[in-house]
PDB file of C-alpha atoms in Angstrom:
ATOM      1  CA  UNK Z  79     -14.594   9.031  -6.113  1.00  0.00           C
ATOM      2  CA  UNK Z  80     -17.427  11.264  -7.266  1.00  0.00           C
ATOM      3  CA  UNK Z  81     -20.272  11.780  -4.774  1.00  0.00           C
ATOM      4  CA  UNK Z  82     -23.658  13.435  -4.539  1.00  0.00           C
ATOM      5  CA  UNK Z  83     -26.055  13.813  -1.662  1.00  0.00           C
ATOM      6  CA  UNK Z  84     -29.006  16.225  -1.779  1.00  0.00           C
ATOM      7  CA  UNK Z  85     -28.900  16.924   1.962  1.00  0.00           C
ATOM      8  CA  UNK Z  86     -25.563  16.005   3.539  1.00  0.00           C
ATOM      9  CA  UNK Z  87     -23.079  17.394   0.998  1.00  0.00           C
ATOM     10  CA  UNK Z  88     -21.808  20.201   3.284  1.00  0.00           C
ATOM     11  CA  UNK Z  89     -21.220  17.797   6.165  1.00  0.00           C
ATOM     12  CA  UNK Z  90     -19.489  15.294   3.870  1.00  0.00           C
ATOM     13  CA  UNK Z  91     -17.186  18.005   2.535  1.00  0.00           C
ATOM     14  CA  UNK Z  92     -16.254  19.002   6.131  1.00  0.00           C
ATOM     15  CA  UNK Z  93     -15.282  15.389   6.918  1.00  0.00           C
ATOM     16  CA  UNK Z  94     -13.632  14.303   3.628  1.00  0.00           C
ATOM     17  CA  UNK Z  95     -12.441  17.592   2.151  1.00  0.00           C
ATOM     18  CA  UNK Z  96     -10.682  17.279  -1.193  1.00  0.00           C
ATOM     19  CA  UNK Z  97     -10.370  13.463  -0.921  1.00  0.00           C
ATOM     20  CA  UNK Z  98     -13.693  13.263  -2.786  1.00  0.00           C
ATOM     21  CA  UNK Z  99     -15.114  15.033  -5.874  1.00  0.00           C
ATOM     22  CA  UNK Z 100     -18.533  16.543  -5.301  1.00  0.00           C
ATOM     23  CA  UNK Z 101     -21.319  16.773  -7.861  1.00  0.00           C
ATOM     24  CA  UNK Z 102     -24.108  19.302  -7.424  1.00  0.00           C
ATOM     25  CA  UNK Z 103     -26.324  17.267  -9.800  1.00  0.00           C
ATOM     26  CA  UNK Z 104     -26.757  13.525  -9.169  1.00  0.00           C
ATOM     27  CA  UNK Z 105     -26.311  12.344 -12.747  1.00  0.00           C
ATOM     28  CA  UNK Z 106     -23.076  14.224 -13.296  1.00  0.00           C
ATOM     29  CA  UNK Z 107     -21.516  11.997 -10.573  1.00  0.00           C
ATOM     30  CA  UNK Z 108     -21.950   9.101 -13.045  1.00  0.00           C
ATOM     31  CA  UNK Z 109     -19.899  10.596 -15.877  1.00  0.00           C
ATOM     32  CA  UNK Z 110     -17.279   8.006 -16.756  1.00  0.00           C
ATOM     33  CA  UNK Z 111     -17.874   6.003 -13.597  1.00  0.00           C
ATOM     34  CA  UNK Z 112     -17.261   2.249 -13.570  1.00  0.00           C
ATOM     35  CA  UNK Z 113     -20.100   1.658 -11.104  1.00  0.00           C
ATOM     36  CA  UNK Z 114     -22.722   3.372  -8.949  1.00  0.00           C
ATOM     37  CA  UNK Z 115     -23.278   2.795  -5.223  1.00  0.00           C
ATOM     38  CA  UNK Z 116     -26.560   4.028  -3.860  1.00  0.00           C
ATOM     39  CA  UNK Z 117     -26.337   4.177  -0.061  1.00  0.00           C
ATOM     40  CA  UNK Z 118     -29.230   6.487   0.731  1.00  0.00           C
ATOM     41  CA  UNK Z 119     -32.972   6.404   0.336  1.00  0.00           C
ATOM     42  CA  UNK Z 120     -33.710  10.071  -0.540  1.00  0.00           C
ATOM     43  CA  UNK Z 121     -36.812  10.421  -2.717  1.00  0.00           C
ATOM     44  CA  UNK Z 122     -34.837  11.720  -5.735  1.00  0.00           C
ATOM     45  CA  UNK Z 123     -33.063   8.315  -5.901  1.00  0.00           C
ATOM     46  CA  UNK Z 124     -36.242   6.219  -5.769  1.00  0.00           C
ATOM     47  CA  UNK Z 125     -37.230   6.694  -9.394  1.00  0.00           C
ATOM     48  CA  UNK Z 126     -34.035   7.425 -11.377  1.00  0.00           C
ATOM     49  CA  UNK Z 127     -33.914   8.194 -15.076  1.00  0.00           C
ATOM     50  CA  UNK Z 128     -32.456   4.917 -16.318  1.00  0.00           C
ATOM     51  CA  UNK Z 129     -31.696   6.247 -19.797  1.00  0.00           C
ATOM     52  CA  UNK Z 130     -29.505   9.002 -18.296  1.00  0.00           C
ATOM     53  CA  UNK Z 131     -27.804   6.486 -16.031  1.00  0.00           C
ATOM     54  CA  UNK Z 132     -27.079   4.027 -18.895  1.00  0.00           C
ATOM     55  CA  UNK Z 133     -25.564   6.808 -21.039  1.00  0.00           C
ATOM     56  CA  UNK Z 134     -23.249   8.119 -18.297  1.00  0.00           C
ATOM     57  CA  UNK Z 135     -21.976   4.912 -16.673  1.00  0.00           C
ATOM     58  CA  UNK Z 136     -19.170   2.963 -18.300  1.00  0.00           C
ATOM     59  CA  UNK Z 137     -21.191  -0.206 -17.556  1.00  0.00           C
ATOM     60  CA  UNK Z 138     -24.574  -0.615 -15.914  1.00  0.00           C
ATOM     61  CA  UNK Z 139     -23.275  -1.873 -12.583  1.00  0.00           C
ATOM     62  CA  UNK Z 140     -25.097  -0.661  -9.505  1.00  0.00           C
ATOM     63  CA  UNK Z 141     -24.687  -1.582  -5.836  1.00  0.00           C
ATOM     64  CA  UNK Z 142     -27.939  -0.652  -4.081  1.00  0.00           C
ATOM     65  CA  UNK Z 143     -28.282  -1.032  -0.329  1.00  0.00           C
ATOM     66  CA  UNK Z 144     -31.992  -0.348  -0.241  1.00  0.00           C
ATOM     67  CA  UNK Z 145     -34.621  -2.786  -1.586  1.00  0.00           C
ATOM     68  CA  UNK Z 146     -36.786   0.079  -2.888  1.00  0.00           C
ATOM     69  CA  UNK Z 147     -35.365   0.224  -6.403  1.00  0.00           C
ATOM     70  CA  UNK Z 148     -34.359  -3.411  -6.958  1.00  0.00           C
ATOM     71  CA  UNK Z 149     -37.258  -4.350  -9.257  1.00  0.00           C
ATOM     72  CA  UNK Z 150     -36.728  -1.334 -11.510  1.00  0.00           C
ATOM     73  CA  UNK Z 151     -32.949  -1.829 -11.717  1.00  0.00           C
ATOM     74  CA  UNK Z 152     -33.463  -4.642 -14.227  1.00  0.00           C
ATOM     75  CA  UNK Z 153     -34.032  -1.951 -16.841  1.00  0.00           C
ATOM     76  CA  UNK Z 154     -30.283  -1.205 -16.830  1.00  0.00           C
ATOM     77  CA  UNK Z 155     -29.201  -4.688 -17.968  1.00  0.00           C
ATOM     78  CA  UNK Z 156     -27.857  -7.965 -16.709  1.00  0.00           C
ATOM     79  CA  UNK Z 157     -24.688  -6.519 -15.109  1.00  0.00           C
ATOM     80  CA  UNK Z 158     -26.715  -4.758 -12.456  1.00  0.00           C
ATOM     81  CA  UNK Z 159     -26.480  -6.008  -8.884  1.00  0.00           C
ATOM     82  CA  UNK Z 160     -30.034  -5.379  -7.825  1.00  0.00           C
ATOM     83  CA  UNK Z 161     -29.717  -5.052  -4.081  1.00  0.00           C
ATOM     84  CA  UNK Z 162     -27.282  -5.947  -1.344  1.00  0.00           C
ATOM     85  CA  UNK Z 163     -30.017  -5.688   1.286  1.00  0.00           C
ATOM     86  CA  UNK Z 164     -30.346  -8.555   3.700  1.00  0.00           C
ATOM     87  CA  UNK Z 165     -33.731  -8.353   5.468  1.00  0.00           C
ATOM     88  CA  UNK Z 166     -32.468 -10.554   8.263  1.00  0.00           C
ATOM     89  CA  UNK Z 167     -29.418  -8.336   8.925  1.00  0.00           C
ATOM     90  CA  UNK Z 168     -30.226  -4.729   7.909  1.00  0.00           C
ATOM     91  CA  UNK Z 169     -27.129  -2.506   7.902  1.00  0.00           C
ATOM     92  CA  UNK Z 170     -28.787   0.403   9.695  1.00  0.00           C
TER      93      UNK Z 170
END
């Protein structure tokens, strides 16, 4: 699994060590990936470059736990799962 986090990368590496692959740049984590899971709401993930994402992902499949991006995700195509957010039962 390839991961990127603009803030918590050092802490994640301490916990998971070499069980994960770490990307210093967010889009490089997508290279050859079957899907993308966005589980944070950092500003850099709020307005992604959809063209870059489309070119790097094997298929435009995204699991997004925040409702912030869901409307814009349609730009990636019909395989995109827009949001897994449940306003009645937020995960955090």
